[in-house]
mmCIF file of N, CA and C in Angstrom:
data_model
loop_
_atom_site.group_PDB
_atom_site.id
_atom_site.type_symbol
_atom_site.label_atom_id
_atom_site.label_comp_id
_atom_site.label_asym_id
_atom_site.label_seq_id
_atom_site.Cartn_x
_atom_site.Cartn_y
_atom_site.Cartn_z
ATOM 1 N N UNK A 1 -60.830 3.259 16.213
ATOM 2 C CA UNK A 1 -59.716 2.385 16.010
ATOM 3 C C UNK A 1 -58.681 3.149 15.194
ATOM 4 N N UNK A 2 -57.274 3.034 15.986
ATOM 5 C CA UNK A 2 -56.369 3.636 14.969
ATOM 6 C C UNK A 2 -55.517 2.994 14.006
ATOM 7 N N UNK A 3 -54.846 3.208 13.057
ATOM 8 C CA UNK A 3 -54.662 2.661 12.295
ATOM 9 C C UNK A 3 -53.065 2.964 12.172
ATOM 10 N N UNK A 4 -51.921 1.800 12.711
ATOM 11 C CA UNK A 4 -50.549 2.390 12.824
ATOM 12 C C UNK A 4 -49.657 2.132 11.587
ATOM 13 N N UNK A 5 -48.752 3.391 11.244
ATOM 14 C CA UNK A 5 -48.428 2.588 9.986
ATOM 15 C C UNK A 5 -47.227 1.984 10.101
ATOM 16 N N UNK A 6 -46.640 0.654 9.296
ATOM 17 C CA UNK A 6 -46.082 0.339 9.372
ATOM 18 C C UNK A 6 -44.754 0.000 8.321
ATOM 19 N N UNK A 7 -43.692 0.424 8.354
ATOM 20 C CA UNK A 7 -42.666 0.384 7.734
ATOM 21 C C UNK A 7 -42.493 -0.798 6.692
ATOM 22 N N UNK A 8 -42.274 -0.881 5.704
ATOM 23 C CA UNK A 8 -42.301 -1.824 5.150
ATOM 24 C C UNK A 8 -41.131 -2.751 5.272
ATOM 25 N N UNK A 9 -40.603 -4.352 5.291
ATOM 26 C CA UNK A 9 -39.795 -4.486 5.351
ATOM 27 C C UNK A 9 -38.492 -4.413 4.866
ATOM 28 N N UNK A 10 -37.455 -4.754 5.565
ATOM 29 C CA UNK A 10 -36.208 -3.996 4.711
ATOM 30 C C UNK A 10 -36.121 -5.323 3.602
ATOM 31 N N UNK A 11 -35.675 -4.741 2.771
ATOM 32 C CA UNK A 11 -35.343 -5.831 1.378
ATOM 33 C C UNK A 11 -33.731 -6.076 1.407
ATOM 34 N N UNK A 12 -33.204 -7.373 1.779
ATOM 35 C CA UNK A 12 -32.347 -7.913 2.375
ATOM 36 C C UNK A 12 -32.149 -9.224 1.224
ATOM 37 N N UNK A 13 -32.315 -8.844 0.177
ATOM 38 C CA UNK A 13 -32.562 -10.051 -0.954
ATOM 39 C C UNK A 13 -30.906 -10.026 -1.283
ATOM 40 N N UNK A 14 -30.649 -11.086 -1.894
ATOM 41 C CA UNK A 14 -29.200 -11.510 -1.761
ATOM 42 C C UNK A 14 -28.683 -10.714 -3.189
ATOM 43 N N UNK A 15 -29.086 -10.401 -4.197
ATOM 44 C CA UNK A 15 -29.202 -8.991 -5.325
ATOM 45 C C UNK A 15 -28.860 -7.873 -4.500
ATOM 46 N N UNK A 16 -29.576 -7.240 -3.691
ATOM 47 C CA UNK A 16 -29.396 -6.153 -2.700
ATOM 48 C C UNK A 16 -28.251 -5.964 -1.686
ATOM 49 N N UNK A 17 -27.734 -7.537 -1.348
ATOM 50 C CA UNK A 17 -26.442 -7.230 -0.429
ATOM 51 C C UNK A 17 -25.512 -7.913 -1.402
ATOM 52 N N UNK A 18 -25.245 -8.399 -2.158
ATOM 53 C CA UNK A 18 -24.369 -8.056 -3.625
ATOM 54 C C UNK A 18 -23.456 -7.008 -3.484
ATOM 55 N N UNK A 19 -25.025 -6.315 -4.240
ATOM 56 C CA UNK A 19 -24.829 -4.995 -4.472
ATOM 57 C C UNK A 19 -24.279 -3.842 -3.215
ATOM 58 N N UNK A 20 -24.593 -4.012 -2.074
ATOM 59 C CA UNK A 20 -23.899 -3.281 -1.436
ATOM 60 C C UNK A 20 -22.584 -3.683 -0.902
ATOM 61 N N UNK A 21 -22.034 -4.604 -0.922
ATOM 62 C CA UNK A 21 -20.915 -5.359 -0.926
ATOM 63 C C UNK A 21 -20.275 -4.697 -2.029
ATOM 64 N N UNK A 22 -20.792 -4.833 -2.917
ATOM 65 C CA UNK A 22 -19.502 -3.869 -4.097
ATOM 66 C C UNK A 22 -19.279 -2.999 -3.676
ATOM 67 N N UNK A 23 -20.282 -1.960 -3.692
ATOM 68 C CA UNK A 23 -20.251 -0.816 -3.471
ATOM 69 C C UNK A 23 -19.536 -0.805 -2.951
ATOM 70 N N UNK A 24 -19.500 -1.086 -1.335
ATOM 71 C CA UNK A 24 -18.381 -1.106 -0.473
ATOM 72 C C UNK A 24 -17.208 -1.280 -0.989
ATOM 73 N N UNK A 25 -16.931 -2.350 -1.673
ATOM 74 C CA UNK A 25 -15.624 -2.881 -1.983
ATOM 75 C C UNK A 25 -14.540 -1.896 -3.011
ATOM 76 N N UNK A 26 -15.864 -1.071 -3.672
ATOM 77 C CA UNK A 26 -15.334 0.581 -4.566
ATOM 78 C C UNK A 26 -15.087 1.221 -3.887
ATOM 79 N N UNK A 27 -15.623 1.203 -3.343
ATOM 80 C CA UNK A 27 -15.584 2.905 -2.014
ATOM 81 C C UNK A 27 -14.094 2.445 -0.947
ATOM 82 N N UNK A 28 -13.508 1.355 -0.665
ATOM 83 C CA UNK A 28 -12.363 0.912 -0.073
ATOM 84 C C UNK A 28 -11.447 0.930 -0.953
ATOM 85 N N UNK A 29 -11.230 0.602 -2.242
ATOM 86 C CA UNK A 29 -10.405 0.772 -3.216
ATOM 87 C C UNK A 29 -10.204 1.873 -3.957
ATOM 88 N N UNK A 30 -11.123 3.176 -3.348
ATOM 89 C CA UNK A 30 -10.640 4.165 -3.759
ATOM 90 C C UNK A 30 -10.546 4.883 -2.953
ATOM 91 N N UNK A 31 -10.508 4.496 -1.693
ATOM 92 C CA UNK A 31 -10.145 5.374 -0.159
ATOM 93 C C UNK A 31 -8.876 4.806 -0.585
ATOM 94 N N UNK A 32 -7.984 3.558 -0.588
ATOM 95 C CA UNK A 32 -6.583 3.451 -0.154
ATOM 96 C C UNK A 32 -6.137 3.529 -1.499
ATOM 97 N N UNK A 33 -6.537 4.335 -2.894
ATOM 98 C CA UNK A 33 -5.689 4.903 -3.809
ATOM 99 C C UNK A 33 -5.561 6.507 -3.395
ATOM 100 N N UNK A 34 -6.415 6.977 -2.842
ATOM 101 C CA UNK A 34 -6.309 8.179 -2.262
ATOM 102 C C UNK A 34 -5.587 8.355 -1.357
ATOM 103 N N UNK A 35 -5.202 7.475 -0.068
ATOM 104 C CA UNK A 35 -4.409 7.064 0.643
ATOM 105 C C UNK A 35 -3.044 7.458 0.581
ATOM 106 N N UNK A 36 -2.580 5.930 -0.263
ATOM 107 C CA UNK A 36 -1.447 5.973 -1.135
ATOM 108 C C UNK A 36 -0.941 7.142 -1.968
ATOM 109 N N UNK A 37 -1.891 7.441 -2.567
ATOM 110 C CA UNK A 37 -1.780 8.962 -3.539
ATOM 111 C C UNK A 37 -0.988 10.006 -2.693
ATOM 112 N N UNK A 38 -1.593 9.927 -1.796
ATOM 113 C CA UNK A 38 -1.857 11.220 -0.594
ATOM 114 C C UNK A 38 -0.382 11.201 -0.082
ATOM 115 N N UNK A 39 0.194 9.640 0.167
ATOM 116 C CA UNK A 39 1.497 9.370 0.672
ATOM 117 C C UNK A 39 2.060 9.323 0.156
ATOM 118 N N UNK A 40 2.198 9.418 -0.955
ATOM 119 C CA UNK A 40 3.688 9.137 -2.087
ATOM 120 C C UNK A 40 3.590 11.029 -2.379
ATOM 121 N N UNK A 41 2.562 11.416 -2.206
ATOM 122 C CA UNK A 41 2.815 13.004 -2.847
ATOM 123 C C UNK A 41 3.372 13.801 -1.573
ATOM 124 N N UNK A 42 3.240 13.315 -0.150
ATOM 125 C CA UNK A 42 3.861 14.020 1.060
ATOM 126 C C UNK A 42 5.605 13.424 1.181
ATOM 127 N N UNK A 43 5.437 12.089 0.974
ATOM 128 C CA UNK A 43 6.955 11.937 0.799
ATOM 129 C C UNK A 43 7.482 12.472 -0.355
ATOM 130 N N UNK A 44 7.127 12.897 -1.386
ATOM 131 C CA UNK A 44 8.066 13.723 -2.787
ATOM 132 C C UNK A 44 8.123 15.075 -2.244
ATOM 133 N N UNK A 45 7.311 15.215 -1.573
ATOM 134 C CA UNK A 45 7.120 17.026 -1.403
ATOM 135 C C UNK A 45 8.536 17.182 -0.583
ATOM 136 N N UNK A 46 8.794 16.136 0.773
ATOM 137 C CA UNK A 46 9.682 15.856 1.937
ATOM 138 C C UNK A 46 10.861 15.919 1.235
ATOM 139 N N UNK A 47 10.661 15.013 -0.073
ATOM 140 C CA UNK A 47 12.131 14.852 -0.396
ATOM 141 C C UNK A 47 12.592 15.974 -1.208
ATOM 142 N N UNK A 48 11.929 16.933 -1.534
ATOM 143 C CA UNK A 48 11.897 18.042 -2.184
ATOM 144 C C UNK A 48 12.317 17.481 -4.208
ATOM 145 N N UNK A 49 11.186 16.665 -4.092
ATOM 146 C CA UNK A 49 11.615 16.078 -5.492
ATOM 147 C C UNK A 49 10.280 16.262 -6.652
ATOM 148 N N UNK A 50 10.061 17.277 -7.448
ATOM 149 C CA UNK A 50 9.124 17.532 -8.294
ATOM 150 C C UNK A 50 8.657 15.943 -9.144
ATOM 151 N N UNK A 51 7.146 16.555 -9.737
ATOM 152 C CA UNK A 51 6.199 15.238 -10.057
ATOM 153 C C UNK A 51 7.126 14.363 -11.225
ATOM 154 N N UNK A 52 7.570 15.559 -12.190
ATOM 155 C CA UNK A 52 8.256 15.368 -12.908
ATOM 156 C C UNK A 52 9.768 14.150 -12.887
ATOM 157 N N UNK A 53 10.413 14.954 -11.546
ATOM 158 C CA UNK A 53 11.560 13.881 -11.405
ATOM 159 C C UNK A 53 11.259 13.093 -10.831
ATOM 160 N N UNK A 54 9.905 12.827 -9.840
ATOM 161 C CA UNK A 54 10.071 11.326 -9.124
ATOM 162 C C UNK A 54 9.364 10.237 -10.655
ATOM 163 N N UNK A 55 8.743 11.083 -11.376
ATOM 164 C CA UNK A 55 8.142 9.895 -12.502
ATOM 165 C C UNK A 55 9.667 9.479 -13.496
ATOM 166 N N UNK A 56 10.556 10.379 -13.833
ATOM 167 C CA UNK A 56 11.532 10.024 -14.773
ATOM 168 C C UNK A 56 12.111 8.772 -13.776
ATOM 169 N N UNK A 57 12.473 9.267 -12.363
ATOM 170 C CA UNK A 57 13.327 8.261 -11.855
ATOM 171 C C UNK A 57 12.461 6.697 -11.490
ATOM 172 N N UNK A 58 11.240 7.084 -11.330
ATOM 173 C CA UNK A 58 10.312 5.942 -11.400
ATOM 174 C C UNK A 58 10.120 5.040 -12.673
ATOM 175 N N UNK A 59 10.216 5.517 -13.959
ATOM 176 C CA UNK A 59 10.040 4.956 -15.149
ATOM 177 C C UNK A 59 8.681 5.060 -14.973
ATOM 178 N N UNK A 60 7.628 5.782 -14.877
ATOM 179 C CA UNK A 60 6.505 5.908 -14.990
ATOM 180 C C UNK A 60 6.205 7.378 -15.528
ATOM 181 N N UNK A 61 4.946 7.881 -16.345
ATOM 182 C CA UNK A 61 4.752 8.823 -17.245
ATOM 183 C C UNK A 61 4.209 9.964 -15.692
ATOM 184 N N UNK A 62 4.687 10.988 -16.280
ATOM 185 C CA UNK A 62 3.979 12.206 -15.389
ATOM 186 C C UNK A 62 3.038 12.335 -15.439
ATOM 187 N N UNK A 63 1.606 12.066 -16.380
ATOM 188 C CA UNK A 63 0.492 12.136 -16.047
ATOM 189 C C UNK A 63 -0.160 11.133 -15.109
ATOM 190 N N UNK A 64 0.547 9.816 -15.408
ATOM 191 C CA UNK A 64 -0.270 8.530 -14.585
ATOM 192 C C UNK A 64 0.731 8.888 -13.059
ATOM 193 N N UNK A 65 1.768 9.463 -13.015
ATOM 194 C CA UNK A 65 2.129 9.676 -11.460
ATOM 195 C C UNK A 65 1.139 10.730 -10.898
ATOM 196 N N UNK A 66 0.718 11.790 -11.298
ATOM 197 C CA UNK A 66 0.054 12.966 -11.178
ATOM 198 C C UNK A 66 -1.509 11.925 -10.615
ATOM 199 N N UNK A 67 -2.120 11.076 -11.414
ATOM 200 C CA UNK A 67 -3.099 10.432 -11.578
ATOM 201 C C UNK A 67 -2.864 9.881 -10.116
ATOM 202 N N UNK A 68 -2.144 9.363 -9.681
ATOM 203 C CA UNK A 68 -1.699 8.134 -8.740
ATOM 204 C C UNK A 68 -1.601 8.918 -6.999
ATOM 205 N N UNK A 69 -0.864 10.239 -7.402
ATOM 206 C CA UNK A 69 -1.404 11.206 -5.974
ATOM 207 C C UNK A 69 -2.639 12.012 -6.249
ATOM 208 N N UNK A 70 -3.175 12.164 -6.961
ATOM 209 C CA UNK A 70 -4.886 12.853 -6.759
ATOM 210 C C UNK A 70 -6.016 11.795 -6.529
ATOM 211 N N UNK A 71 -5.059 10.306 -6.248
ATOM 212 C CA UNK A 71 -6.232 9.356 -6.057
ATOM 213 C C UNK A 71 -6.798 8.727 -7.114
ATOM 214 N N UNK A 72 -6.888 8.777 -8.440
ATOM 215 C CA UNK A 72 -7.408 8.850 -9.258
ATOM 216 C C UNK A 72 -7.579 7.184 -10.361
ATOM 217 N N UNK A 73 -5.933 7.027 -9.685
ATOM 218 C CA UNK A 73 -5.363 5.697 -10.286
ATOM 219 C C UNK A 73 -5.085 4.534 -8.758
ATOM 220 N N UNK A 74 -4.835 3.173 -9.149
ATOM 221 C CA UNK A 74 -4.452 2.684 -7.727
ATOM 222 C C UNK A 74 -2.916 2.020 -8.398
ATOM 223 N N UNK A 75 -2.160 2.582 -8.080
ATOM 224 C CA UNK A 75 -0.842 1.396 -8.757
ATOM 225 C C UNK A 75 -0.547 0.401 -8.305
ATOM 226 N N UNK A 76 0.250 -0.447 -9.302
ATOM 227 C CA UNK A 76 0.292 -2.452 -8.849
ATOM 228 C C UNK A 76 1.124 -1.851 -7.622
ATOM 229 N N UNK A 77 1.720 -3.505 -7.494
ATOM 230 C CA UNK A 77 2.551 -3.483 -6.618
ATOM 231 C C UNK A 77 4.098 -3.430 -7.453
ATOM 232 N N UNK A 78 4.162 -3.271 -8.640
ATOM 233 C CA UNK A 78 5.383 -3.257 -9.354
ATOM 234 C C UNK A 78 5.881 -1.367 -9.455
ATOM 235 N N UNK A 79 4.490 -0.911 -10.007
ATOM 236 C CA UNK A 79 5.153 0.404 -9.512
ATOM 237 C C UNK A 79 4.974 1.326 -8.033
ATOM 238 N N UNK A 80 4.404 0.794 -7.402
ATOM 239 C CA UNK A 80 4.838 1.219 -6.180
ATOM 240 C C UNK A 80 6.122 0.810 -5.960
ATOM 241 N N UNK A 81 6.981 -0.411 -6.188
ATOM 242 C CA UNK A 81 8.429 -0.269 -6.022
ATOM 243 C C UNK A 81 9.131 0.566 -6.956
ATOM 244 N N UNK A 82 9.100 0.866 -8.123
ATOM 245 C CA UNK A 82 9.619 1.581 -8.879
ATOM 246 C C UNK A 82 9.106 3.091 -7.853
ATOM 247 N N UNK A 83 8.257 3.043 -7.381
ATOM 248 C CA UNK A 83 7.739 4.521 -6.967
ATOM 249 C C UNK A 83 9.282 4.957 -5.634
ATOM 250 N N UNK A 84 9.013 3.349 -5.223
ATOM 251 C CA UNK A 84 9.504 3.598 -3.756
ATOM 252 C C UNK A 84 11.106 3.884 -4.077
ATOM 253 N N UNK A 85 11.392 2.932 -4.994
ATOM 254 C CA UNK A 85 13.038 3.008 -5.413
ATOM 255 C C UNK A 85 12.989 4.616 -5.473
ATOM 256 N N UNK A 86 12.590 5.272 -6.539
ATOM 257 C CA UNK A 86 12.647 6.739 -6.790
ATOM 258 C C UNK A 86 12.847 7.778 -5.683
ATOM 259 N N UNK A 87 11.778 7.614 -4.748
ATOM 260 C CA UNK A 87 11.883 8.045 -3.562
ATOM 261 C C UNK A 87 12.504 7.619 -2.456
ATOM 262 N N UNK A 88 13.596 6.569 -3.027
ATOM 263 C CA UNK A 88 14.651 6.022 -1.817
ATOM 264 C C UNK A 88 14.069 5.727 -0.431
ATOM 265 N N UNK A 89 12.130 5.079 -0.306
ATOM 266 C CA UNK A 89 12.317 4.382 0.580
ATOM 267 C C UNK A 89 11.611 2.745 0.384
ATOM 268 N N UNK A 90 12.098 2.447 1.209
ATOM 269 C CA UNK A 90 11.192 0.841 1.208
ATOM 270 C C UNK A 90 9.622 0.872 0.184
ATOM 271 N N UNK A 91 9.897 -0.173 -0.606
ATOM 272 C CA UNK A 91 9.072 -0.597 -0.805
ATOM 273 C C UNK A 91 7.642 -1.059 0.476
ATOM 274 N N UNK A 92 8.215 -1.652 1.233
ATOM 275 C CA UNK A 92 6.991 -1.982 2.080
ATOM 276 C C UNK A 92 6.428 -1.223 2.511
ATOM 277 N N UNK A 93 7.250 0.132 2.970
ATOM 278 C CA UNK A 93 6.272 1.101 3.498
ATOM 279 C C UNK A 93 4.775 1.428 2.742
ATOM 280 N N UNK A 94 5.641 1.639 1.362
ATOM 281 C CA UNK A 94 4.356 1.925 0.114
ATOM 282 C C UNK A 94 3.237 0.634 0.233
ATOM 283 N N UNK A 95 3.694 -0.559 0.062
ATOM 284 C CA UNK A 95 3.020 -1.489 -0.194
ATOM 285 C C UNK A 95 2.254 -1.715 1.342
ATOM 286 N N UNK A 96 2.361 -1.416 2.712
ATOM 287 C CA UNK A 96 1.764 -1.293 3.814
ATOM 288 C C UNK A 96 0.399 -0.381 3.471
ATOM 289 N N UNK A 97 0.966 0.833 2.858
ATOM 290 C CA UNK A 97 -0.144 2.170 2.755
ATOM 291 C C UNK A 97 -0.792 1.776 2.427
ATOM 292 N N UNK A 98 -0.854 0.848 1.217
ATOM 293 C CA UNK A 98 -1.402 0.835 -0.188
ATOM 294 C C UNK A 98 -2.632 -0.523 0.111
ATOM 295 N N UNK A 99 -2.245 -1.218 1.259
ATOM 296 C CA UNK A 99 -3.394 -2.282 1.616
ATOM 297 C C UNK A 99 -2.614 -3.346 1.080
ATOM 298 N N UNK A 100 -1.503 -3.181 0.316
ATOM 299 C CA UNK A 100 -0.831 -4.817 -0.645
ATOM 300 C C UNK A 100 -0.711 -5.599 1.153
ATOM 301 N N UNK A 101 0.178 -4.931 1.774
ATOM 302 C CA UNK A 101 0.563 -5.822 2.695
ATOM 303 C C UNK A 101 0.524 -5.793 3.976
ATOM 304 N N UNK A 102 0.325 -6.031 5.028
ATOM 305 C CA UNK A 102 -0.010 -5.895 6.662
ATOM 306 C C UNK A 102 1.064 -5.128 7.726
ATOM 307 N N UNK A 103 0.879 -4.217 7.898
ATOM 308 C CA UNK A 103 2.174 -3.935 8.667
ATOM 309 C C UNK A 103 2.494 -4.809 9.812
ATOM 310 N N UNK A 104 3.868 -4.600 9.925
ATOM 311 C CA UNK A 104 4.699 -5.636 10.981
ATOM 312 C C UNK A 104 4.998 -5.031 12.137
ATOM 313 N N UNK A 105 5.445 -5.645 13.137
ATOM 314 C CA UNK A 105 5.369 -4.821 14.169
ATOM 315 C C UNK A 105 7.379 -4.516 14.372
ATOM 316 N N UNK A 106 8.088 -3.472 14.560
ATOM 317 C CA UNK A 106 9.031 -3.093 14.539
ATOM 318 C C UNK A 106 10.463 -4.196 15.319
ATOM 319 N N UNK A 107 11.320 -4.644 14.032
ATOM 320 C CA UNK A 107 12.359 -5.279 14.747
ATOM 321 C C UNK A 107 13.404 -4.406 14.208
ATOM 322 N N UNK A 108 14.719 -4.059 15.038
ATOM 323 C CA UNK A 108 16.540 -3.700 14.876
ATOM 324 C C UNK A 108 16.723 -4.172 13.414
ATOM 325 N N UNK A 109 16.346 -5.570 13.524
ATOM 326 C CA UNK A 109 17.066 -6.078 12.192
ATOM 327 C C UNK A 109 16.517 -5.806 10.937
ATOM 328 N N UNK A 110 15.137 -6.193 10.850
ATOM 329 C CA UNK A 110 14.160 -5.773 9.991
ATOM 330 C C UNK A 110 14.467 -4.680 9.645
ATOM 331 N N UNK A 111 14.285 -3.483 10.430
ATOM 332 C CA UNK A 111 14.670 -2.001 10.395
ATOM 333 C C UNK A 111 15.961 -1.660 9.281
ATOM 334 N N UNK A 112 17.046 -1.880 10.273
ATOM 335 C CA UNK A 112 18.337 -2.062 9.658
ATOM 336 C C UNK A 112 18.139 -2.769 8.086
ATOM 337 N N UNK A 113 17.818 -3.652 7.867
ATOM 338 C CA UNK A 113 17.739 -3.810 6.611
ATOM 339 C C UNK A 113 16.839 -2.870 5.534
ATOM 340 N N UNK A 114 15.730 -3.212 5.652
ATOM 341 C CA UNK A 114 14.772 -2.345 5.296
ATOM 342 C C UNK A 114 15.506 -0.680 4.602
ATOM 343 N N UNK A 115 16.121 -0.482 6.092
ATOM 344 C CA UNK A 115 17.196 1.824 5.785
ATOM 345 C C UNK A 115 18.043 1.092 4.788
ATOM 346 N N UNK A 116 18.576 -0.272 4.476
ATOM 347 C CA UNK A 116 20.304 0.066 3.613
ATOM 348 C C UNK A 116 20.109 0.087 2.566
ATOM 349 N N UNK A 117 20.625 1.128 1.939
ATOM 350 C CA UNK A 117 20.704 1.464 -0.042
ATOM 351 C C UNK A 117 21.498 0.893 -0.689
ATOM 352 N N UNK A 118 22.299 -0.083 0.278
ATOM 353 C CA UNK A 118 23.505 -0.638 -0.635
ATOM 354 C C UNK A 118 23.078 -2.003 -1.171
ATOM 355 N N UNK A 119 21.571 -2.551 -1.031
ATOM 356 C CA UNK A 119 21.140 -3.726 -1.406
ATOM 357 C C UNK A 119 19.814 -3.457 -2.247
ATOM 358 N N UNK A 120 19.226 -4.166 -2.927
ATOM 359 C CA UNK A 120 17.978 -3.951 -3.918
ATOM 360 C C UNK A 120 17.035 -4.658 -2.737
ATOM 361 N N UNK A 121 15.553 -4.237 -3.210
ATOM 362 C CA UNK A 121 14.335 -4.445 -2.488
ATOM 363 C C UNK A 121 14.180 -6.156 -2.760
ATOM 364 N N UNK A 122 14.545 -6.729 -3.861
ATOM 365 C CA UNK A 122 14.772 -7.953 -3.925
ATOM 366 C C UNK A 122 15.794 -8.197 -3.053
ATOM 367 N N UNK A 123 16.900 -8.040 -2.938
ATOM 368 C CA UNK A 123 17.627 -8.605 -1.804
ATOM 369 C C UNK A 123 17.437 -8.936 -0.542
ATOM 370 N N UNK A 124 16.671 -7.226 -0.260
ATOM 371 C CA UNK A 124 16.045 -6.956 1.322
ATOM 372 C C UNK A 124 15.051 -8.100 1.398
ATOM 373 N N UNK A 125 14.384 -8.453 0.470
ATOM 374 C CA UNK A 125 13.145 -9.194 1.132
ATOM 375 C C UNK A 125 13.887 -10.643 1.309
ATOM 376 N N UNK A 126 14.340 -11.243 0.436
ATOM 377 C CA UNK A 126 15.576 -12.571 0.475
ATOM 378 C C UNK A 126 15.664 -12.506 2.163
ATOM 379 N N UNK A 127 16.821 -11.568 2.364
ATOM 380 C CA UNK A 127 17.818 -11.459 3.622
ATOM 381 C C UNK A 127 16.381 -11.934 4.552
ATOM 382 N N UNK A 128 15.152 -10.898 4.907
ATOM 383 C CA UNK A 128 14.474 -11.009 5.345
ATOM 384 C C UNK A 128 13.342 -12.461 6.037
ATOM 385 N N UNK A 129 13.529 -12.767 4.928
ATOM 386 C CA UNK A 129 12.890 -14.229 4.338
ATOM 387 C C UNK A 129 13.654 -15.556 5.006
ATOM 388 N N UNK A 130 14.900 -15.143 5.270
ATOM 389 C CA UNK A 130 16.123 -16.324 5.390
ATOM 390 C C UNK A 130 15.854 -15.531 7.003
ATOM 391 N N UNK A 131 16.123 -14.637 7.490
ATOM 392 C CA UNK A 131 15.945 -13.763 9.078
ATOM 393 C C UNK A 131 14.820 -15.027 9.602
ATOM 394 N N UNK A 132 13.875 -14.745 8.764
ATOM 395 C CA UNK A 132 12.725 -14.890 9.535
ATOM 396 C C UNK A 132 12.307 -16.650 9.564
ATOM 397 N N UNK A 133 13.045 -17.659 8.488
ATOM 398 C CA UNK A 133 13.129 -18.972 8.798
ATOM 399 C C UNK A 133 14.080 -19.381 9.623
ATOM 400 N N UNK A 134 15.447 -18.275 9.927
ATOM 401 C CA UNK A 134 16.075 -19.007 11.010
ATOM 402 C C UNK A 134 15.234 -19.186 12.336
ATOM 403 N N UNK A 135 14.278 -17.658 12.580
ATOM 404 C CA UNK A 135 13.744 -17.455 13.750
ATOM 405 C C UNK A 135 12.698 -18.945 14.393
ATOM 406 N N UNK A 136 12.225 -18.905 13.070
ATOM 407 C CA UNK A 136 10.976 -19.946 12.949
ATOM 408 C C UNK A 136 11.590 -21.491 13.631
ATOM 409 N N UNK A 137 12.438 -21.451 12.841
ATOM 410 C CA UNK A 137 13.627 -23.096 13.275
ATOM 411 C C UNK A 137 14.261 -22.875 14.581
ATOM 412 N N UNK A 138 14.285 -21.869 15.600
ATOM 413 C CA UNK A 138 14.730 -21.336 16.746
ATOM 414 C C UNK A 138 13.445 -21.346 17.728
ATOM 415 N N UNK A 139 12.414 -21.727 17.288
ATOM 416 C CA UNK A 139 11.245 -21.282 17.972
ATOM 417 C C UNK A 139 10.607 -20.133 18.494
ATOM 418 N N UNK A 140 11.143 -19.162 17.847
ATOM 419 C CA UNK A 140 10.916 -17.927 17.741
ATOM 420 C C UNK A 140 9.802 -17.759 17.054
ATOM 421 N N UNK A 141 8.285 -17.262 17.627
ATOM 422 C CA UNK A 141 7.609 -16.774 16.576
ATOM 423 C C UNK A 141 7.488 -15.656 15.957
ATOM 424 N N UNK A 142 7.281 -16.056 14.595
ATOM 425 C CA UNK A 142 7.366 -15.192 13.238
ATOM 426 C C UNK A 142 6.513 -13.276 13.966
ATOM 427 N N UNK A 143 7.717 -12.425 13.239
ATOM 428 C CA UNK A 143 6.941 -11.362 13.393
ATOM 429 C C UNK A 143 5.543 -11.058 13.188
ATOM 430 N N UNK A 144 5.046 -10.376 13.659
ATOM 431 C CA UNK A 144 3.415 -10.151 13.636
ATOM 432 C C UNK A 144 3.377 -8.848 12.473
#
């Protein structure tokens, strides 16, 4: 008679998937600070703008910007706009990278607003906001 061995069962105790649920939930929150990091340091490089001047024009310290492209840090969503102002682009782009917010799928107008420097990121989102309840009251559904 042989004797087969048998695996013991998997331990599936609700402690155990907790715990790997965090885990997970670390390991995602420091993939999209690395992310982000990764993207704010290819757009400074683009704009040919040292660590130094995108943090003065950011109001943020050169070590925690330095921190913020090696991944290291995850920034709010307050200085990612200060980031984005610095680097003269949209906030949303940053805040898309960064997991804050869902990307949209591409409109003229959206667009157009979004490129103009002659309005603040508070404005843009307003204009946006008012765009997108006329659409709604038109029966237009809301961008995706």
């Amino acid at each position: 008679m042989t004797s087969e061995s048998v695996d013991p069962p998997e331990n599936t105790s609700p402690l155990v998937d907790a715990e790997d649920a965090a885990t997970r939930a670390v390991e995602n929150v420091v993939n999209a600070a690395q992310d982000i990091g990764a993207f704010i340091r290819s757009q400074r490089v683009a704009a040919e703008v040292s660590v130094r001047q995108l943090a003065e024009r950011a109001g943020v310290s050169n070590p925690y910007l330095s921190q913020i492209e090696r991944g290291l840090r995850k920034p709010s969503a307050d200085v990612l706009a200060q980031i984005a102002k610095g680097l003269r682009v949209s906030a949303e782009v940053l805040y898309v990278r960064a997991g804050i917010l869902e990307e949209r799928a591409a409109s003229p107008v959206r667009d157009a607003l979004l490129a103009d420097s002659q309005i603040s990121e508070r404005q843009k989102q307003m204009m946006l906001e008012i765009y997108e309840s006329f659409r709604k009251e038109n029966g237009v559904p809301a961008a995706p």
